[in-house]
Amino acid sequence: MGKLEGKVVVITGANSGIGLASAKRFAAEGAQIFMTGRRVRELEEAVVEVGHDATGLVCDISNMDDLSTLFEEVRRRAGRIDVLFANAGGGDFASLSAVTEKHFNRIFDTNVKGTLFTVQKALPLLKDGASIILTGSTSATTGVPEFSVYSASKAAVRNFARSWILELAPRKIRVNILVPGATSTPGWHGLSPDDKFNSEMISAVEATTPLGRLAEPSEVAAAALFLASDDSSFVNGSELFVDGGSAQI
């Protein structure tokens, strides 16, 4: 029997990278998977890759109507949620002098507003004792030049968990932060339109990571499985770093 046998799991931002790897791993462990993404074609391809009768639902988490439609579909098809992995997010570089209102709003609308309302709108469907996983970032712990808006958004996500574990304590719902380091995903390889910049950034990160490489999405998914399953039944409000040691030095 798999570690998530019979569980209903919703993963946002599951059309690529860590979200997709987690959907594949969770499905292999017996979960019924609902996976979201903004781009129809990528999401359809991801659903096929996951298999196991996974369901793909197009959703922009910064859009309240999209979120309402998402959870209405989950309610109609499954009636409950055992694991919510609020993974969708993103960001890009901008120096302090170059940050614009549009840049700020785009990142905070997705990473902060989107995460908040993903969890809020899921609450009526979450079973007592459910697991909520939020995706954090090592940049919320260590400074990164020209990444301040993204870093601040992920610091906000980390602090959501501190409050939510108190609010959700009567229902025994756990909330934990999964903190990936630099991971070999399309997002990391496409941080900038400048391939040379991306290559230099990845080399710099590898040089400052004790394990000397980027993580594979499957390695982060394995940690997500721990937080989703009963193996972490007494883990609550924590940050689980999957960063090769980069934020620890």
Short mmCIF file of C-alpha atoms in Angstrom, two decimals:
data_model
loop_
_atom_site.label_atom_id
_atom_site.label_comp_id
_atom_site.label_asym_id
_atom_site.label_seq_id
_atom_site.Cartn_x
_atom_site.Cartn_y
_atom_site.Cartn_z
CA MET A 1 0.00 0.00 0.00
CA GLY A 2 1.28 3.45 -0.92
CA LYS A 3 1.85 6.19 1.64
CA LEU A 4 -1.03 8.24 0.20
CA GLU A 5 -3.38 5.41 -0.67
CA GLY A 6 -6.92 6.75 -1.04
CA LYS A 7 -5.91 10.34 -0.25
CA VAL A 8 -7.23 13.29 -2.25
CA VAL A 9 -4.41 15.70 -3.12
CA VAL A 10 -4.53 19.14 -4.76
CA ILE A 11 -1.24 20.51 -6.13
CA THR A 12 -1.12 23.99 -7.61
CA GLY A 13 1.53 24.84 -10.17
CA ALA A 14 1.82 21.19 -11.13
CA ASN A 15 2.38 21.57 -14.86
CA SER A 16 6.20 21.50 -14.52
CA GLY A 17 9.13 21.36 -12.14
CA ILE A 18 8.62 20.52 -8.47
CA GLY A 19 4.83 20.48 -8.76
CA LEU A 20 4.88 17.98 -11.60
CA ALA A 21 7.48 15.78 -9.90
CA SER A 22 5.36 15.80 -6.74
CA ALA A 23 2.21 14.92 -8.65
CA LYS A 24 3.99 11.93 -10.18
CA ARG A 25 5.36 10.78 -6.83
CA PHE A 26 2.09 11.26 -4.96
CA ALA A 27 0.12 9.44 -7.66
CA ALA A 28 2.55 6.52 -7.50
CA GLU A 29 1.86 6.39 -3.75
CA GLY A 30 -1.87 5.92 -4.35
CA ALA A 31 -3.26 9.46 -4.21
CA GLN A 32 -6.09 10.87 -6.30
CA ILE A 33 -4.43 13.90 -7.87
CA PHE A 34 -5.89 17.25 -8.86
CA MET A 35 -3.21 19.37 -10.50
CA THR A 36 -3.38 22.96 -11.69
CA GLY A 37 -1.49 25.19 -14.08
CA ARG A 38 -2.16 28.34 -16.07
CA ARG A 39 -1.15 27.05 -19.52
CA VAL A 40 -3.61 24.58 -21.02
CA ARG A 41 -1.25 22.66 -23.31
CA GLU A 42 1.47 22.24 -20.67
CA LEU A 43 -1.09 21.11 -18.12
CA GLU A 44 -2.62 18.57 -20.49
CA GLU A 45 0.84 17.14 -21.22
CA ALA A 46 1.64 17.01 -17.51
CA VAL A 47 -1.58 15.12 -16.75
CA VAL A 48 -0.67 12.51 -19.32
CA GLU A 49 2.82 12.23 -17.81
CA VAL A 50 1.41 11.72 -14.31
CA GLY A 51 -1.20 9.15 -15.38
CA HIS A 52 -3.09 7.34 -12.60
CA ASP A 53 -6.32 9.15 -13.63
CA ALA A 54 -4.95 12.52 -12.51
CA THR A 55 -7.18 15.51 -13.18
CA GLY A 56 -5.86 18.76 -14.59
CA LEU A 57 -7.70 22.01 -13.88
CA VAL A 58 -6.59 25.29 -15.43
CA CYS A 59 -6.19 27.90 -12.70
CA ASP A 60 -4.38 31.17 -12.12
CA ILE A 61 -4.13 31.31 -8.32
CA SER A 62 -4.08 35.11 -8.35
CA ASN A 63 -7.59 35.04 -9.85
CA MET A 64 -10.34 34.55 -7.26
CA ASP A 65 -12.85 33.22 -9.78
CA ASP A 66 -10.35 30.61 -10.97
CA LEU A 67 -9.77 29.47 -7.39
CA SER A 68 -13.50 29.23 -6.69
CA THR A 69 -13.98 27.15 -9.84
CA LEU A 70 -11.03 24.92 -8.91
CA PHE A 71 -12.35 23.99 -5.50
CA GLU A 72 -15.92 23.61 -6.70
CA GLU A 73 -14.64 21.03 -9.19
CA VAL A 74 -12.68 19.24 -6.46
CA ARG A 75 -15.79 19.25 -4.26
CA ARG A 76 -17.91 17.84 -7.09
CA ARG A 77 -15.45 15.13 -8.07
CA ALA A 78 -13.95 14.10 -4.73
CA GLY A 79 -15.84 15.81 -1.91
CA ARG A 80 -12.78 16.47 0.28
CA ILE A 81 -9.06 17.27 0.37
CA ASP A 82 -6.53 15.34 2.45
CA VAL A 83 -3.40 17.14 1.22
CA LEU A 84 -3.12 20.64 -0.20
CA PHE A 85 0.24 21.49 -1.76
CA ALA A 86 0.14 25.26 -2.44
CA ASN A 87 3.13 25.18 -4.74
CA ALA A 88 2.33 27.70 -7.48
CA GLY A 89 4.52 30.78 -7.47
CA GLY A 90 7.26 32.59 -9.26
CA GLY A 91 9.49 35.60 -9.47
CA ASP A 92 12.22 37.34 -11.39
CA PHE A 93 15.10 39.69 -10.80
CA ALA A 94 14.94 43.46 -10.44
CA SER A 95 17.33 45.74 -8.60
CA LEU A 96 15.92 48.07 -5.95
CA SER A 97 16.19 51.02 -8.33
CA ALA A 98 14.43 49.09 -11.09
CA VAL A 99 11.49 47.60 -9.17
CA THR A 100 8.17 48.75 -10.62
CA GLU A 101 4.65 48.54 -9.27
CA LYS A 102 3.87 45.99 -11.99
CA HIS A 103 6.82 43.81 -10.92
CA PHE A 104 5.78 44.01 -7.27
CA ASN A 105 2.10 43.29 -7.93
CA ARG A 106 2.81 40.35 -10.22
CA ILE A 107 4.95 38.58 -7.64
CA PHE A 108 2.87 39.40 -4.57
CA ASP A 109 -0.41 38.64 -6.35
CA THR A 110 0.79 35.12 -7.07
CA ASN A 111 3.04 34.22 -4.15
CA VAL A 112 1.24 35.98 -1.29
CA LYS A 113 -2.34 36.72 -2.33
CA GLY A 114 -2.56 33.52 -4.37
CA THR A 115 -1.22 31.31 -1.58
CA LEU A 116 -3.48 32.92 1.02
CA PHE A 117 -6.67 32.48 -0.96
CA THR A 118 -5.73 29.01 -2.20
CA VAL A 119 -5.66 27.87 1.41
CA GLN A 120 -8.70 29.91 2.46
CA LYS A 121 -10.89 28.59 -0.35
CA ALA A 122 -9.75 25.02 0.33
CA LEU A 123 -10.71 25.15 4.02
CA PRO A 124 -14.30 23.87 3.66
CA LEU A 125 -12.99 20.79 1.84
CA LEU A 126 -9.97 20.07 4.02
CA LYS A 127 -10.45 17.06 6.27
CA ASP A 128 -9.64 17.40 9.94
CA GLY A 129 -6.05 16.19 10.27
CA ALA A 130 -5.19 17.26 6.71
CA SER A 131 -1.72 18.37 5.63
CA ILE A 132 -1.04 21.74 4.00
CA ILE A 133 2.32 22.25 2.32
CA LEU A 134 3.45 25.73 1.31
CA THR A 135 6.43 26.30 -0.98
CA GLY A 136 9.00 28.62 0.54
CA SER A 137 12.44 29.69 -0.62
CA THR A 138 15.97 29.84 0.71
CA SER A 139 15.96 33.49 -0.41
CA ALA A 140 13.67 34.24 2.55
CA THR A 141 16.55 33.21 4.81
CA THR A 142 19.61 34.47 2.96
CA GLY A 143 19.97 37.73 1.02
CA VAL A 144 20.00 37.60 -2.78
CA PRO A 145 20.87 40.75 -4.76
CA GLU A 146 18.09 42.00 -7.06
CA PHE A 147 15.67 39.39 -5.72
CA SER A 148 14.20 41.39 -2.84
CA VAL A 149 10.55 41.38 -3.93
CA TYR A 150 10.46 37.62 -4.45
CA SER A 151 12.36 37.07 -1.19
CA ALA A 152 9.90 39.24 0.73
CA SER A 153 6.96 37.38 -0.77
CA LYS A 154 8.36 34.06 0.41
CA ALA A 155 9.06 35.48 3.87
CA ALA A 156 5.36 36.32 4.00
CA VAL A 157 4.47 32.75 3.06
CA ARG A 158 6.68 31.45 5.84
CA ASN A 159 4.86 33.66 8.34
CA PHE A 160 1.46 32.53 7.13
CA ALA A 161 2.31 29.08 8.48
CA ARG A 162 3.16 30.42 11.93
CA SER A 163 -0.31 31.91 12.31
CA TRP A 164 -2.26 29.22 10.50
CA ILE A 165 -1.03 26.37 12.69
CA LEU A 166 -2.65 28.20 15.62
CA GLU A 167 -5.89 28.96 13.81
CA LEU A 168 -6.19 25.42 12.45
CA ALA A 169 -5.10 23.65 15.65
CA PRO A 170 -8.69 22.75 16.65
CA ARG A 171 -8.97 20.79 13.41
CA LYS A 172 -5.52 19.14 13.77
CA ILE A 173 -4.55 20.46 10.34
CA ARG A 174 -0.78 20.67 9.90
CA VAL A 175 0.91 23.45 7.90
CA ASN A 176 4.55 23.12 6.88
CA ILE A 177 6.92 24.93 4.55
CA LEU A 178 8.89 23.04 1.92
CA VAL A 179 12.02 25.06 1.14
CA PRO A 180 13.74 23.98 -2.07
CA GLY A 181 17.16 25.25 -2.90
CA ALA A 182 18.14 25.83 -6.52
CA THR A 183 16.42 23.05 -8.44
CA SER A 184 16.83 21.96 -12.04
CA THR A 185 13.44 23.19 -13.27
CA PRO A 186 12.36 25.19 -16.33
CA GLY A 187 11.93 28.18 -14.03
CA TRP A 188 15.52 28.04 -12.78
CA HIS A 189 16.99 27.51 -16.24
CA GLY A 190 14.89 30.38 -17.58
CA LEU A 191 15.34 33.01 -14.88
CA SER A 192 16.42 35.48 -17.54
CA PRO A 193 16.09 35.73 -21.33
CA ASP A 194 19.89 35.94 -21.29
CA ASP A 195 21.27 32.37 -21.47
CA LYS A 196 24.72 33.55 -20.42
CA PHE A 197 23.26 35.14 -17.28
CA ASN A 198 21.38 31.92 -16.46
CA SER A 199 24.50 29.81 -16.92
CA GLU A 200 26.55 32.11 -14.73
CA MET A 201 23.85 32.16 -12.05
CA ILE A 202 23.62 28.37 -11.95
CA SER A 203 27.41 28.04 -11.76
CA ALA A 204 27.49 30.54 -8.89
CA VAL A 205 24.79 28.66 -7.00
CA GLU A 206 26.52 25.33 -7.49
CA ALA A 207 29.75 26.83 -6.20
CA THR A 208 28.04 27.97 -2.97
CA THR A 209 26.08 24.77 -2.37
CA PRO A 210 27.92 22.24 -0.20
CA LEU A 211 26.69 19.37 -2.37
CA GLY A 212 27.93 21.26 -5.44
CA ARG A 213 24.91 20.88 -7.72
CA LEU A 214 21.28 21.77 -8.31
CA ALA A 215 18.59 19.54 -6.84
CA GLU A 216 16.54 17.28 -9.06
CA PRO A 217 12.78 17.91 -8.86
CA SER A 218 12.29 14.30 -7.75
CA GLU A 219 14.48 14.95 -4.69
CA VAL A 220 12.26 17.84 -3.61
CA ALA A 221 9.16 15.72 -4.34
CA ALA A 222 10.45 13.07 -1.94
CA ALA A 223 10.56 15.67 0.83
CA ALA A 224 7.06 16.86 -0.13
CA LEU A 225 5.85 13.26 0.21
CA PHE A 226 7.19 13.16 3.76
CA LEU A 227 5.23 16.30 4.66
CA ALA A 228 2.10 15.00 2.93
CA SER A 229 2.12 11.59 4.56
CA ASP A 230 1.58 10.29 8.09
CA ASP A 231 5.37 9.96 8.39
CA SER A 232 5.31 13.64 9.42
CA SER A 233 2.31 13.34 11.73
CA PHE A 234 3.96 15.42 14.49
CA VAL A 235 5.69 17.92 12.19
CA ASN A 236 3.87 21.24 12.19
CA GLY A 237 4.87 24.81 11.38
CA SER A 238 8.31 23.68 10.29
CA GLU A 239 10.58 24.55 7.39
CA LEU A 240 12.02 21.52 5.62
CA PHE A 241 15.08 22.64 3.64
CA VAL A 242 15.94 20.65 0.53
CA ASP A 243 18.81 22.86 -0.50
CA GLY A 244 22.00 20.82 -0.43
CA GLY A 245 23.07 22.87 2.59
CA SER A 246 23.16 26.24 0.79
CA ALA A 247 21.09 28.14 3.36
CA GLN A 248 22.91 26.59 6.30
CA ILE A 249 26.35 28.12 5.75
#
